[in-house]
PDB file of C-alpha atoms in Angstrom:
ATOM      1  CA  MET A   1      30.790 -23.837  24.902  1.00 38.00           C
ATOM      2  CA  ASN A   2      32.531 -23.999  21.518  1.00 40.00           C
ATOM      3  CA  GLU A   3      30.394 -22.959  18.582  1.00 42.00           C
ATOM      4  CA  LEU A   4      31.023 -24.367  15.154  1.00 39.00           C
ATOM      5  CA  VAL A   5      31.693 -21.402  12.886  1.00 42.00           C
ATOM      6  CA  VAL A   6      30.939 -22.052   9.239  1.00 45.00           C
ATOM      7  CA  ARG A   7      32.561 -19.671   6.777  1.00 53.00           C
ATOM      8  CA  VAL A   8      30.559 -19.152   3.622  1.00 54.00           C
ATOM      9  CA  PRO A   9      32.623 -18.370   0.523  1.00 58.00           C
ATOM     10  CA  VAL A  10      32.036 -14.893  -0.894  1.00 57.00           C
ATOM     11  CA  LYS A  11      31.434 -16.452  -4.339  1.00 66.00           C
ATOM     12  CA  ARG A  12      28.475 -18.413  -2.943  1.00 71.00           C
ATOM     13  CA  ILE A  13      27.026 -15.270  -1.412  1.00 72.00           C
ATOM     14  CA  GLU A  14      27.507 -13.392  -4.693  1.00 73.00           C
ATOM     15  CA  GLY A  15      25.424 -16.104  -6.368  1.00 75.00           C
ATOM     16  CA  ALA A  16      22.568 -15.292  -3.983  1.00 80.00           C
ATOM     17  CA  ILE A  17      22.545 -11.596  -4.896  1.00 83.00           C
ATOM     18  CA  TYR A  18      19.913 -10.687  -7.471  1.00 86.00           C
ATOM     19  CA  VAL A  19      19.017  -7.446  -9.202  1.00 86.00           C
ATOM     20  CA  ILE A  20      15.356  -6.659  -8.571  1.00 88.00           C
ATOM     21  CA  ARG A  21      13.800  -3.232  -9.182  1.00 88.00           C
ATOM     22  CA  GLY A  22      17.274  -1.971 -10.048  1.00 87.00           C
ATOM     23  CA  GLU A  23      18.623  -2.908  -6.592  1.00 87.00           C
ATOM     24  CA  ARG A  24      21.116  -5.612  -5.673  1.00 86.00           C
ATOM     25  CA  VAL A  25      19.294  -7.691  -3.070  1.00 89.00           C
ATOM     26  CA  MET A  26      19.279 -11.000  -1.238  1.00 88.00           C
ATOM     27  CA  LEU A  27      16.126 -12.966  -0.517  1.00 92.00           C
ATOM     28  CA  ASP A  28      15.023 -13.703   3.030  1.00 92.00           C
ATOM     29  CA  SER A  29      15.488 -17.458   2.523  1.00 89.00           C
ATOM     30  CA  ASP A  30      19.120 -17.014   1.401  1.00 89.00           C
ATOM     31  CA  LEU A  31      19.879 -14.690   4.319  1.00 89.00           C
ATOM     32  CA  ALA A  32      18.273 -17.125   6.752  1.00 89.00           C
ATOM     33  CA  VAL A  33      20.557 -19.923   5.543  1.00 87.00           C
ATOM     34  CA  LEU A  34      23.623 -17.686   5.878  1.00 85.00           C
ATOM     35  CA  TYR A  35      22.611 -16.514   9.328  1.00 85.00           C
ATOM     36  CA  GLY A  36      21.807 -20.036  10.512  1.00 86.00           C
ATOM     37  CA  VAL A  37      18.112 -19.485  11.273  1.00 88.00           C
ATOM     38  CA  ALA A  38      14.813 -20.543   9.749  1.00 90.00           C
ATOM     39  CA  THR A  39      13.264 -18.172   7.216  1.00 91.00           C
ATOM     40  CA  THR A  40      10.196 -17.820   9.439  1.00 91.00           C
ATOM     41  CA  ARG A  41      12.410 -16.806  12.372  1.00 91.00           C
ATOM     42  CA  LEU A  42      14.162 -14.161  10.276  1.00 92.00           C
ATOM     43  CA  ASN A  43      10.853 -12.763   9.025  1.00 93.00           C
ATOM     44  CA  GLN A  44       9.384 -12.759  12.567  1.00 93.00           C
ATOM     45  CA  GLN A  45      12.278 -10.681  13.851  1.00 92.00           C
ATOM     46  CA  VAL A  46      12.003  -8.314  10.898  1.00 92.00           C
ATOM     47  CA  LYS A  47       8.261  -7.930  11.483  1.00 93.00           C
ATOM     48  CA  ARG A  48       8.880  -7.139  15.172  1.00 93.00           C
ATOM     49  CA  ASN A  49      11.385  -4.463  14.154  1.00 91.00           C
ATOM     50  CA  LEU A  50       9.763  -2.988  11.043  1.00 91.00           C
ATOM     51  CA  GLU A  51      10.879   0.544  11.932  1.00 92.00           C
ATOM     52  CA  ARG A  52      14.464  -0.617  11.232  1.00 89.00           C
ATOM     53  CA  PHE A  53      13.573  -1.676   7.684  1.00 91.00           C
ATOM     54  CA  PRO A  54      12.544   1.266   5.505  1.00 91.00           C
ATOM     55  CA  VAL A  55      11.774   0.653   1.827  1.00 91.00           C
ATOM     56  CA  ASP A  56      15.402   1.194   0.792  1.00 91.00           C
ATOM     57  CA  PHE A  57      16.487  -1.618   3.164  1.00 91.00           C
ATOM     58  CA  MET A  58      13.788  -4.197   2.404  1.00 93.00           C
ATOM     59  CA  PHE A  59      10.744  -4.738   0.216  1.00 94.00           C
ATOM     60  CA  GLN A  60       8.409  -7.610  -0.543  1.00 93.00           C
ATOM     61  CA  LEU A  61       8.444  -9.064  -4.038  1.00 92.00           C
ATOM     62  CA  THR A  62       5.293  -8.974  -6.117  1.00 91.00           C
ATOM     63  CA  ARG A  63       3.855 -12.229  -7.470  1.00 91.00           C
ATOM     64  CA  LYS A  64       5.100 -11.341 -10.963  1.00 91.00           C
ATOM     65  CA  GLU A  65       8.651 -10.622  -9.713  1.00 89.00           C
ATOM     66  CA  TYR A  66       8.691 -13.846  -7.709  1.00 87.00           C
ATOM     67  CA  ASP A  67       7.462 -15.960 -10.639  1.00 85.00           C
ATOM     68  CA  SER A  68      10.080 -14.369 -12.893  1.00 83.00           C
ATOM     69  CA  LEU A  69      12.790 -15.056 -10.327  1.00 81.00           C
ATOM     70  CA  ILE A  70      11.749 -18.694  -9.989  1.00 78.00           C
ATOM     71  CA  LEU A  71      12.119 -19.079 -13.759  1.00 75.00           C
ATOM     72  CA  GLN A  72      15.589 -17.494 -13.663  1.00 71.00           C
ATOM     73  CA  ILE A  73      16.975 -19.586 -10.818  1.00 66.00           C
ATOM     74  CA  ALA A  74      15.187 -22.780 -11.866  1.00 58.00           C
ATOM     75  CA  THR A  75      13.594 -23.517  -8.507  1.00 55.00           C
ATOM     76  CA  SER A  76      11.210 -26.410  -8.484  1.00 51.00           C
ATOM     77  CA  LYS A  77       7.665 -26.052  -7.293  1.00 53.00           C
ATOM     78  CA  GLY A  78       7.839 -29.362  -5.476  1.00 51.00           C
ATOM     79  CA  ARG A  79       6.555 -30.299  -2.045  1.00 51.00           C
ATOM     80  CA  GLY A  80       6.470 -27.629   0.603  1.00 56.00           C
ATOM     81  CA  GLY A  81       7.521 -24.245  -0.643  1.00 64.00           C
ATOM     82  CA  ARG A  82       6.603 -20.734   0.301  1.00 73.00           C
ATOM     83  CA  ARG A  83       3.230 -19.593   1.443  1.00 79.00           C
ATOM     84  CA  LYS A  84       4.116 -15.888   1.386  1.00 86.00           C
ATOM     85  CA  LEU A  85       6.005 -13.764  -1.086  1.00 91.00           C
ATOM     86  CA  PRO A  86       9.670 -13.356  -0.137  1.00 92.00           C
ATOM     87  CA  ASN A  87      11.256 -10.242   1.277  1.00 93.00           C
ATOM     88  CA  ALA A  88      14.242  -8.805  -0.579  1.00 93.00           C
ATOM     89  CA  PHE A  89      16.992  -7.149   1.485  1.00 92.00           C
ATOM     90  CA  THR A  90      19.458  -4.589   0.168  1.00 89.00           C
ATOM     91  CA  GLU A  91      22.992  -4.528   1.540  1.00 84.00           C
ATOM     92  CA  HIS A  92      21.930  -2.290   4.439  1.00 86.00           C
ATOM     93  CA  GLY A  93      18.854  -4.402   5.078  1.00 89.00           C
ATOM     94  CA  ALA A  94      20.969  -7.554   5.260  1.00 87.00           C
ATOM     95  CA  ILE A  95      23.163  -5.945   7.918  1.00 83.00           C
ATOM     96  CA  MET A  96      20.127  -4.747   9.834  1.00 87.00           C
ATOM     97  CA  ALA A  97      18.637  -8.253   9.707  1.00 87.00           C
ATOM     98  CA  ALA A  98      21.801  -9.610  11.335  1.00 83.00           C
ATOM     99  CA  SER A  99      21.494  -7.040  14.101  1.00 82.00           C
ATOM    100  CA  VAL A 100      17.870  -7.916  14.914  1.00 86.00           C
ATOM    101  CA  LEU A 101      18.714 -11.634  14.987  1.00 84.00           C
ATOM    102  CA  ASN A 102      21.428 -10.880  17.520  1.00 73.00           C
ATOM    103  CA  SER A 103      23.352 -14.134  17.167  1.00 75.00           C
ATOM    104  CA  LYS A 104      27.076 -14.644  16.753  1.00 74.00           C
ATOM    105  CA  THR A 105      26.574 -16.592  13.524  1.00 77.00           C
ATOM    106  CA  ALA A 106      24.416 -13.830  12.032  1.00 75.00           C
ATOM    107  CA  VAL A 107      26.966 -11.142  12.864  1.00 69.00           C
ATOM    108  CA  GLU A 108      29.863 -13.139  11.389  1.00 73.00           C
ATOM    109  CA  ALA A 109      27.905 -14.009   8.257  1.00 75.00           C
ATOM    110  CA  SER A 110      26.838 -10.378   7.792  1.00 70.00           C
ATOM    111  CA  VAL A 111      30.505  -9.425   7.444  1.00 71.00           C
ATOM    112  CA  GLU A 112      30.805 -11.867   4.536  1.00 74.00           C
ATOM    113  CA  VAL A 113      27.599 -10.506   2.995  1.00 74.00           C
ATOM    114  CA  VAL A 114      28.998  -6.969   3.123  1.00 73.00           C
ATOM    115  CA  ARG A 115      32.230  -8.198   1.511  1.00 74.00           C
ATOM    116  CA  ALA A 116      30.244  -9.783  -1.326  1.00 75.00           C
ATOM    117  CA  PHE A 117      28.302  -6.553  -1.971  1.00 75.00           C
ATOM    118  CA  ILE A 118      31.563  -4.542  -1.886  1.00 76.00           C
ATOM    119  CA  ARG A 119      33.212  -6.919  -4.336  1.00 76.00           C
ATOM    120  CA  LEU A 120      30.293  -6.594  -6.768  1.00 74.00           C
ATOM    121  CA  ARG A 121      30.421  -2.817  -6.461  1.00 73.00           C
ATOM    122  CA  GLN A 122      34.166  -2.830  -7.180  1.00 75.00           C
ATOM    123  CA  MET A 123      33.714  -5.040 -10.241  1.00 72.00           C
ATOM    124  CA  LEU A 124      31.046  -2.699 -11.614  1.00 67.00           C
ATOM    125  CA  SER A 125      33.112   0.432 -10.975  1.00 68.00           C
ATOM    126  CA  SER A 126      36.234  -1.081 -12.576  1.00 69.00           C
ATOM    127  CA  ASN A 127      34.187  -1.832 -15.688  1.00 70.00           C
ATOM    128  CA  VAL A 128      33.020   1.805 -15.799  1.00 69.00           C
ATOM    129  CA  GLU A 129      36.615   2.989 -15.388  1.00 70.00           C
ATOM    130  CA  LEU A 130      37.731   0.708 -18.217  1.00 70.00           C
ATOM    131  CA  ALA A 131      35.020   2.125 -20.493  1.00 71.00           C
ATOM    132  CA  ARG A 132      36.122   5.688 -19.662  1.00 72.00           C
ATOM    133  CA  ARG A 133      39.760   4.914 -20.498  1.00 72.00           C
ATOM    134  CA  LEU A 134      38.754   3.227 -23.727  1.00 70.00           C
ATOM    135  CA  SER A 135      36.843   6.358 -24.770  1.00 72.00           C
ATOM    136  CA  GLU A 136      39.920   8.487 -24.069  1.00 71.00           C
ATOM    137  CA  LEU A 137      42.098   6.213 -26.189  1.00 69.00           C
ATOM    138  CA  GLU A 138      39.542   6.253 -28.975  1.00 68.00           C
ATOM    139  CA  LYS A 139      39.717  10.055 -29.108  1.00 69.00           C
ATOM    140  CA  LYS A 140      43.517   9.946 -29.429  1.00 67.00           C
ATOM    141  CA  TYR A 141      43.727   7.477 -32.295  1.00 68.00           C
ATOM    142  CA  ASP A 142      42.278   7.699 -35.764  1.00 62.00           C
ATOM    143  CA  ALA A 143      39.543   5.678 -37.451  1.00 60.00           C
ATOM    144  CA  GLN A 144      41.763   2.729 -38.386  1.00 58.00           C
ATOM    145  CA  PHE A 145      41.573   1.536 -34.769  1.00 64.00           C
ATOM    146  CA  ARG A 146      37.776   1.922 -34.620  1.00 64.00           C
ATOM    147  CA  VAL A 147      37.292  -1.790 -35.352  1.00 65.00           C
ATOM    148  CA  VAL A 148      39.544  -2.698 -32.423  1.00 66.00           C
ATOM    149  CA  PHE A 149      37.690  -0.369 -30.060  1.00 63.00           C
ATOM    150  CA  ASP A 150      34.313  -1.712 -31.181  1.00 68.00           C
ATOM    151  CA  ALA A 151      35.490  -5.278 -30.585  1.00 68.00           C
ATOM    152  CA  ILE A 152      36.716  -4.398 -27.084  1.00 68.00           C
ATOM    153  CA  ARG A 153      33.370  -2.737 -26.282  1.00 67.00           C
ATOM    154  CA  GLN A 154      31.517  -5.851 -27.389  1.00 69.00           C
ATOM    155  CA  LEU A 155      33.687  -7.957 -25.078  1.00 67.00           C
ATOM    156  CA  MET A 156      32.956  -5.602 -22.167  1.00 66.00           C
ATOM    157  CA  THR A 157      29.180  -5.797 -22.475  1.00 65.00           C
ATOM    158  CA  PRO A 158      27.757  -8.956 -20.966  1.00 60.00           C
ATOM    159  CA  SER A 159      25.919 -11.061 -23.489  1.00 57.00           C
ATOM    160  CA  GLU A 160      22.402 -12.262 -22.873  1.00 59.00           C
ATOM    161  CA  PRO A 161      22.504 -15.940 -21.942  1.00 55.00           C
ATOM    162  CA  LYS A 162      20.908 -18.154 -24.543  1.00 57.00           C
ATOM    163  CA  ARG A 163      17.962 -19.861 -22.959  1.00 58.00           C
ATOM    164  CA  LYS A 164      17.061 -23.362 -23.799  1.00 59.00           C
ATOM    165  CA  GLN A 165      13.356 -23.850 -24.415  1.00 59.00           C
ATOM    166  CA  ILE A 166      11.733 -25.659 -21.522  1.00 61.00           C
ATOM    167  CA  GLY A 167       8.622 -27.761 -21.840  1.00 61.00           C
ATOM    168  CA  PHE A 168       6.979 -29.802 -24.521  1.00 62.00           C
ATOM    169  CA  ALA A 169       6.691 -28.830 -28.140  1.00 62.00           C
ATOM    170  CA  LYS A 170       3.253 -28.987 -29.650  1.00 68.00           C
ATOM    171  CA  ARG A 171       3.057 -31.648 -32.314  1.00 68.00           C
ATOM    172  CA  THR A 172       1.704 -30.658 -35.641  1.00 71.00           C
ATOM    173  CA  LYS A 173      -0.473 -33.096 -37.576  1.00 69.00           C
ATOM    174  CA  LYS A 174       1.044 -34.374 -40.788  1.00 62.00           C
TER     175      LYS A 174
END
């Protein structure tokens, strides 16, 4: 029987990686979509194999973390929705989840997930390397180039996105 293999672009996977508690993680719902299973199925298999998921592989979000995440990713609170707080999987947890699901789709998708995590790691390390080289150059040249180095540093640091105010403004009586 021929199975339809769907390749998920690494960029799309990278968009599903969040930083929570200082860890780069993917939520159970995003992993379930990638692995071609329902979120409940993924969580059932994880629950049956909890010994494979230590705290550094997976953790459950707190209500505060989840509410903050919903605000960041602009998820609606429409019909349906989650009844339980989501699980967050680190890179190793995502691979382990694919192994407990034991499906061809999950295994193939886990390779793409690993590639996305590796690519993010490489981007972060190249930025650190660039900062180190800039510091070396700054030591070699005198103060007249300080303005140039400061400008380059500002370009290297990611700016905080400007958030548009959401909601209604309170009217003041005239």
